[in-house]
Amino acid sequence: MSDRFRGTSLRLLFFTFLGIVVMILLGGAAVAGLAVNYDLNVGNADAVFATANDRQHLRFLLLINNLFTFGLSGILGLYLTYRNFWGEAAGLVPPARKSLVLPALLTFLLGLPLIALSAYLNLQLDLPQWMVSSEASGNAMLAGVLTFERVPELLLALLTVALVPAFCEELMFRGILQGRLLGNLVGGHAAVWVAAAIFSAIHVEFAGFFPRFFLGALLGYAYRWTGSLYIPILIHLLFNGIQVGVTYASGEFTPDTEMDASFPPLLILGLVSLAAVGYMLWRYESRYQLLLLPELPGDHQDRYP
């Protein structure tokens, strides 16, 4: 099985880049055409999506954009490189190390206060005006996506914000970038953290760079430890889905840039979270290394991400 994946990094890089270019052109054309057809002022900080139809159309546009940019481009790159084994190469397999599934989930839960603290500290940064404008445009669209009047709106929002991003982004950033490209180039912890940084930066939401960075790292370790992309997909799906559900239940959308929290308890919880995550990484990274020994005497990246 490992021989199928040897020496494929350059081919995967080329075909993934090709897939991204092709799918961005196709997806961009589709989104632009539909935006004109639906008369949506997408990308404007003053845009207001007042009707249910406008909001559903916006959700559909964002779903297409994510599907083409990360999902279909990633599948195309993987298929052209690995053919019928593309899913296996991306880690779409049962967990190779089942004993690390629960620690991976627990580490993510323990890291949530750290993500919240980093979100608060990120908001204290004085961002350049162009970044502020970008955040305002993003918040306008997010407000449209997370404003609900009917159950069908909730269902499409879950598909747009939770299900599609969970699969498409994990396929691209954990399956391809961390598991195959960076895994063969730098490997180990570096692959996790570099992929997390790119994952956060590519969203172009600078007021939330650090929380998304730590989120990406925790997802990366879940993938690294278990060898299965299904685990970070599940975590990503629940993380985004719960946020959508809470917004629906409260009936009010609050942008991340308007985070209202008391700093002292947030700091205490965040520091405890940092210590807990550090301990989990130390303990279960050691177990992960031990579990690799009977699997492969050489480079495990040839077999498992």
Short mmCIF file of C-alpha atoms in Angstrom, two decimals:
data_model
loop_
_atom_site.label_atom_id
_atom_site.label_comp_id
_atom_site.label_asym_id
_atom_site.label_seq_id
_atom_site.Cartn_x
_atom_site.Cartn_y
_atom_site.Cartn_z
CA MET A 1 0.00 0.00 0.00
CA SER A 2 2.79 2.45 0.84
CA ASP A 3 4.40 2.04 -2.60
CA ARG A 4 1.39 3.66 -4.25
CA PHE A 5 2.11 6.94 -2.49
CA ARG A 6 5.89 7.17 -2.85
CA GLY A 7 7.32 10.07 -4.84
CA THR A 8 3.94 11.68 -5.51
CA SER A 9 4.37 15.03 -3.74
CA LEU A 10 5.34 17.07 -6.81
CA ARG A 11 2.59 15.51 -8.91
CA LEU A 12 0.04 16.16 -6.16
CA LEU A 13 1.24 19.77 -5.79
CA PHE A 14 0.96 20.36 -9.54
CA PHE A 15 -2.44 18.74 -9.95
CA THR A 16 -3.85 20.39 -6.82
CA PHE A 17 -2.67 23.81 -7.99
CA LEU A 18 -4.18 23.07 -11.40
CA GLY A 19 -7.41 21.98 -9.75
CA ILE A 20 -7.57 25.13 -7.63
CA VAL A 21 -7.06 27.39 -10.65
CA VAL A 22 -9.66 25.56 -12.74
CA MET A 23 -12.23 25.36 -9.97
CA ILE A 24 -11.77 28.97 -8.85
CA LEU A 25 -12.39 30.08 -12.44
CA LEU A 26 -15.45 27.86 -12.80
CA GLY A 27 -16.77 28.54 -9.31
CA GLY A 28 -16.05 32.25 -9.56
CA ALA A 29 -17.91 32.49 -12.85
CA ALA A 30 -20.86 30.56 -11.40
CA VAL A 31 -20.96 32.70 -8.24
CA ALA A 32 -20.66 35.97 -10.19
CA GLY A 33 -23.39 34.95 -12.63
CA LEU A 34 -25.74 33.85 -9.87
CA ALA A 35 -25.04 37.01 -7.83
CA VAL A 36 -26.10 39.11 -10.81
CA ASN A 37 -29.12 36.90 -11.42
CA TYR A 38 -30.17 37.09 -7.76
CA ASP A 39 -29.29 40.81 -7.57
CA LEU A 40 -27.08 40.30 -4.52
CA ASN A 41 -24.54 42.91 -3.46
CA VAL A 42 -21.96 40.37 -2.27
CA GLY A 43 -18.73 41.69 -0.74
CA ASN A 44 -20.14 45.06 0.34
CA ALA A 45 -19.89 45.98 4.01
CA ASP A 46 -23.23 47.83 3.74
CA ALA A 47 -25.06 44.91 2.14
CA VAL A 48 -28.31 43.92 3.82
CA PHE A 49 -29.98 40.61 3.03
CA ALA A 50 -33.45 41.47 4.26
CA THR A 51 -35.58 38.70 2.77
CA ALA A 52 -35.45 34.95 3.26
CA ASN A 53 -34.90 34.48 -0.49
CA ASP A 54 -31.91 36.83 -0.45
CA ARG A 55 -30.40 34.97 2.48
CA GLN A 56 -30.98 31.56 0.90
CA HIS A 57 -29.41 32.76 -2.34
CA LEU A 58 -26.40 34.08 -0.40
CA ARG A 59 -25.98 30.75 1.40
CA PHE A 60 -26.13 28.92 -1.92
CA LEU A 61 -23.44 31.18 -3.41
CA LEU A 62 -21.11 30.64 -0.45
CA LEU A 63 -21.73 26.90 -0.57
CA ILE A 64 -20.74 26.80 -4.25
CA ASN A 65 -17.66 28.93 -3.58
CA ASN A 66 -16.40 26.63 -0.80
CA LEU A 67 -17.26 23.48 -2.71
CA PHE A 68 -15.33 24.56 -5.81
CA THR A 69 -12.40 26.30 -4.09
CA PHE A 70 -11.47 23.60 -1.59
CA GLY A 71 -13.57 20.49 -2.24
CA LEU A 72 -13.71 19.83 -5.96
CA SER A 73 -10.21 21.25 -6.54
CA GLY A 74 -8.83 18.93 -3.86
CA ILE A 75 -10.65 15.89 -5.21
CA LEU A 76 -9.44 16.67 -8.73
CA GLY A 77 -5.82 16.99 -7.58
CA LEU A 78 -6.03 13.79 -5.57
CA TYR A 79 -7.74 11.83 -8.33
CA LEU A 80 -5.27 12.89 -11.03
CA THR A 81 -2.43 11.86 -8.71
CA TYR A 82 -3.74 8.67 -7.09
CA ARG A 83 -6.68 7.69 -9.32
CA ASN A 84 -8.96 5.23 -7.51
CA PHE A 85 -6.90 5.47 -4.31
CA TRP A 86 -7.47 9.22 -3.90
CA GLY A 87 -9.66 8.84 -0.82
CA GLU A 88 -7.17 6.59 0.91
CA ALA A 89 -4.33 8.98 0.10
CA ALA A 90 -6.30 11.85 1.67
CA GLY A 91 -6.97 9.87 4.84
CA LEU A 92 -10.63 9.05 4.16
CA VAL A 93 -10.17 5.73 5.94
CA PRO A 94 -11.15 4.32 9.35
CA PRO A 95 -8.86 5.44 12.20
CA ALA A 96 -5.52 3.61 12.05
CA ARG A 97 -5.05 4.20 15.78
CA LYS A 98 -8.46 3.82 17.39
CA SER A 99 -7.07 4.25 20.92
CA LEU A 100 -6.19 7.86 20.06
CA VAL A 101 -9.65 8.89 18.83
CA LEU A 102 -10.97 9.75 22.30
CA PRO A 103 -7.78 11.65 23.32
CA ALA A 104 -8.02 13.64 20.09
CA LEU A 105 -11.63 14.60 20.84
CA LEU A 106 -10.81 15.41 24.47
CA THR A 107 -7.81 17.54 23.49
CA PHE A 108 -10.06 19.59 21.22
CA LEU A 109 -12.63 20.11 23.98
CA LEU A 110 -9.93 21.13 26.44
CA GLY A 111 -8.62 23.62 23.86
CA LEU A 112 -11.89 25.54 23.46
CA PRO A 113 -11.13 28.08 26.26
CA LEU A 114 -7.72 28.68 24.68
CA ILE A 115 -9.43 29.40 21.35
CA ALA A 116 -11.79 31.83 23.14
CA LEU A 117 -8.88 33.62 24.86
CA SER A 118 -6.95 33.93 21.60
CA ALA A 119 -10.09 35.36 19.96
CA TYR A 120 -10.33 38.03 22.67
CA LEU A 121 -6.63 38.93 22.42
CA ASN A 122 -6.81 39.00 18.62
CA LEU A 123 -9.53 41.63 18.83
CA GLN A 124 -7.24 43.89 20.86
CA LEU A 125 -4.86 44.26 17.92
CA ASP A 126 -4.93 47.51 15.97
CA LEU A 127 -5.53 46.29 12.43
CA PRO A 128 -4.85 48.32 9.26
CA GLN A 129 -7.88 49.90 7.63
CA TRP A 130 -7.94 47.47 4.71
CA MET A 131 -8.18 44.57 7.15
CA VAL A 132 -10.98 46.32 9.03
CA SER A 133 -12.85 46.82 5.74
CA SER A 134 -12.38 43.17 4.86
CA GLU A 135 -13.78 42.16 8.26
CA ALA A 136 -16.80 44.43 7.78
CA SER A 137 -17.58 42.83 4.41
CA GLY A 138 -17.23 39.36 5.88
CA ASN A 139 -19.48 40.22 8.83
CA ALA A 140 -22.17 41.55 6.49
CA MET A 141 -22.28 38.24 4.62
CA LEU A 142 -22.09 36.21 7.82
CA ALA A 143 -24.99 38.20 9.25
CA GLY A 144 -27.02 37.26 6.18
CA VAL A 145 -26.07 33.59 6.46
CA LEU A 146 -26.84 33.38 10.20
CA THR A 147 -30.13 35.27 10.23
CA PHE A 148 -33.08 32.86 10.22
CA GLU A 149 -36.84 33.11 9.91
CA ARG A 150 -37.68 29.57 8.79
CA VAL A 151 -36.38 26.03 9.32
CA PRO A 152 -35.30 25.68 5.65
CA GLU A 153 -32.97 28.62 6.25
CA LEU A 154 -31.42 26.80 9.20
CA LEU A 155 -30.94 23.63 7.16
CA LEU A 156 -29.21 25.40 4.29
CA ALA A 157 -27.09 27.39 6.77
CA LEU A 158 -25.94 24.13 8.38
CA LEU A 159 -25.04 22.79 4.95
CA THR A 160 -23.21 26.00 4.00
CA VAL A 161 -21.43 26.78 7.28
CA ALA A 162 -20.94 23.34 8.82
CA LEU A 163 -21.15 20.30 6.54
CA VAL A 164 -19.56 21.52 3.30
CA PRO A 165 -16.70 23.48 4.95
CA ALA A 166 -15.96 20.59 7.32
CA PHE A 167 -15.42 18.16 4.45
CA CYS A 168 -13.90 20.51 1.86
CA GLU A 169 -11.52 22.42 4.15
CA GLU A 170 -10.33 19.32 6.00
CA LEU A 171 -9.72 17.56 2.69
CA MET A 172 -7.59 20.45 1.44
CA PHE A 173 -5.76 21.57 4.59
CA ARG A 174 -5.39 18.37 6.59
CA GLY A 175 -5.69 15.65 3.94
CA ILE A 176 -3.62 17.23 1.17
CA LEU A 177 -1.56 20.02 2.70
CA GLN A 178 -0.67 18.56 6.10
CA GLY A 179 -0.89 14.85 5.34
CA ARG A 180 0.72 14.66 1.91
CA LEU A 181 2.55 17.84 0.89
CA LEU A 182 3.93 19.14 4.19
CA GLY A 183 3.99 15.64 5.63
CA ASN A 184 6.54 14.59 3.03
CA LEU A 185 8.42 17.90 3.13
CA VAL A 186 8.82 18.78 6.82
CA GLY A 187 6.72 16.15 8.62
CA GLY A 188 5.88 15.92 12.30
CA HIS A 189 4.71 18.90 14.30
CA ALA A 190 5.83 21.41 11.68
CA ALA A 191 3.32 20.03 9.17
CA VAL A 192 0.50 20.49 11.70
CA TRP A 193 1.35 24.09 12.59
CA VAL A 194 2.24 25.31 9.09
CA ALA A 195 -0.99 23.84 7.71
CA ALA A 196 -2.90 25.51 10.56
CA ALA A 197 -1.34 28.90 9.74
CA ILE A 198 -2.23 28.59 6.04
CA PHE A 199 -5.72 27.37 6.96
CA SER A 200 -6.27 30.50 9.06
CA ALA A 201 -4.67 32.95 6.63
CA ILE A 202 -6.63 31.69 3.62
CA HIS A 203 -9.90 32.78 5.24
CA VAL A 204 -8.73 36.44 5.11
CA GLU A 205 -10.47 37.17 8.42
CA PHE A 206 -7.71 38.89 10.34
CA ALA A 207 -9.67 39.67 13.49
CA GLY A 208 -10.03 35.91 13.93
CA PHE A 209 -6.61 34.73 12.72
CA PHE A 210 -5.29 33.36 16.02
CA PRO A 211 -8.38 31.43 17.17
CA ARG A 212 -8.68 29.85 13.73
CA PHE A 213 -4.94 29.09 13.84
CA PHE A 214 -5.30 27.18 17.13
CA LEU A 215 -8.46 25.51 15.82
CA GLY A 216 -6.50 24.31 12.79
CA ALA A 217 -3.69 22.98 15.00
CA LEU A 218 -6.09 20.96 17.15
CA LEU A 219 -7.72 19.57 14.03
CA GLY A 220 -4.26 18.77 12.71
CA TYR A 221 -3.30 16.74 15.76
CA ALA A 222 -6.60 14.87 15.60
CA TYR A 223 -5.66 13.87 12.05
CA ARG A 224 -2.04 13.11 12.90
CA TRP A 225 -2.86 10.89 15.86
CA THR A 226 -5.75 8.92 14.35
CA GLY A 227 -4.63 8.72 10.71
CA SER A 228 -8.24 9.31 9.65
CA LEU A 229 -9.59 12.47 8.08
CA TYR A 230 -13.06 11.55 9.35
CA ILE A 231 -12.10 12.63 12.87
CA PRO A 232 -11.17 16.29 12.10
CA ILE A 233 -14.13 16.44 9.70
CA LEU A 234 -16.43 15.40 12.54
CA ILE A 235 -14.87 17.89 14.98
CA HIS A 236 -15.02 20.71 12.41
CA LEU A 237 -18.64 19.85 11.62
CA LEU A 238 -19.69 19.90 15.28
CA PHE A 239 -17.74 23.10 16.02
CA ASN A 240 -19.38 25.06 13.21
CA GLY A 241 -22.74 23.34 13.54
CA ILE A 242 -23.09 24.15 17.23
CA GLN A 243 -22.35 27.81 16.49
CA VAL A 244 -25.14 27.84 13.89
CA GLY A 245 -27.51 26.09 16.30
CA VAL A 246 -26.77 28.51 19.14
CA THR A 247 -27.37 31.48 16.85
CA TYR A 248 -30.66 29.97 15.68
CA ALA A 249 -31.78 29.27 19.26
CA SER A 250 -30.86 32.76 20.50
CA GLY A 251 -32.38 34.49 17.50
CA GLU A 252 -29.49 36.96 17.40
CA PHE A 253 -26.28 37.06 15.38
CA THR A 254 -23.24 38.59 17.11
CA PRO A 255 -20.11 39.09 14.97
CA ASP A 256 -16.82 37.76 16.31
CA THR A 257 -15.55 41.33 16.21
CA GLU A 258 -18.08 42.25 18.91
CA MET A 259 -17.03 39.61 21.42
CA ASP A 260 -18.39 40.53 24.85
CA ALA A 261 -16.52 38.74 27.62
CA SER A 262 -14.86 39.57 30.93
CA PHE A 263 -11.10 39.27 30.51
CA PRO A 264 -9.95 37.96 33.95
CA PRO A 265 -12.02 34.72 33.94
CA LEU A 266 -11.28 34.30 30.24
CA LEU A 267 -7.55 34.61 30.97
CA ILE A 268 -7.68 32.07 33.80
CA LEU A 269 -9.66 29.55 31.77
CA GLY A 270 -7.42 30.13 28.78
CA LEU A 271 -4.23 29.51 30.75
CA VAL A 272 -5.68 26.36 32.30
CA SER A 273 -6.71 25.27 28.81
CA LEU A 274 -3.19 25.93 27.50
CA ALA A 275 -1.68 23.80 30.26
CA ALA A 276 -4.21 21.00 29.69
CA VAL A 277 -3.65 20.96 25.93
CA GLY A 278 0.11 21.03 26.44
CA TYR A 279 -0.14 18.01 28.71
CA MET A 280 -2.36 16.13 26.24
CA LEU A 281 0.02 16.86 23.38
CA TRP A 282 2.99 15.65 25.41
CA ARG A 283 1.27 12.50 26.65
CA TYR A 284 -0.47 11.36 23.50
CA GLU A 285 2.24 12.40 21.07
CA SER A 286 4.45 9.94 22.95
CA ARG A 287 1.79 7.25 22.67
CA TYR A 288 1.38 8.05 18.97
CA GLN A 289 5.10 7.53 18.40
CA LEU A 290 4.98 4.19 20.22
CA LEU A 291 2.01 3.02 18.20
CA LEU A 292 3.91 3.71 14.99
CA LEU A 293 6.73 1.32 15.82
CA PRO A 294 4.97 -1.96 14.99
CA GLU A 295 3.32 -0.46 11.90
CA LEU A 296 6.33 0.69 9.89
CA PRO A 297 10.05 0.57 10.60
CA GLY A 298 10.64 3.50 8.25
CA ASP A 299 8.84 6.71 7.38
CA HIS A 300 5.21 6.42 8.46
CA GLN A 301 4.24 9.29 6.14
CA ASP A 302 4.27 6.84 3.24
CA ARG A 303 1.32 5.07 4.79
CA TYR A 304 -0.53 7.24 7.23
CA PRO A 305 -0.91 11.03 7.31
#
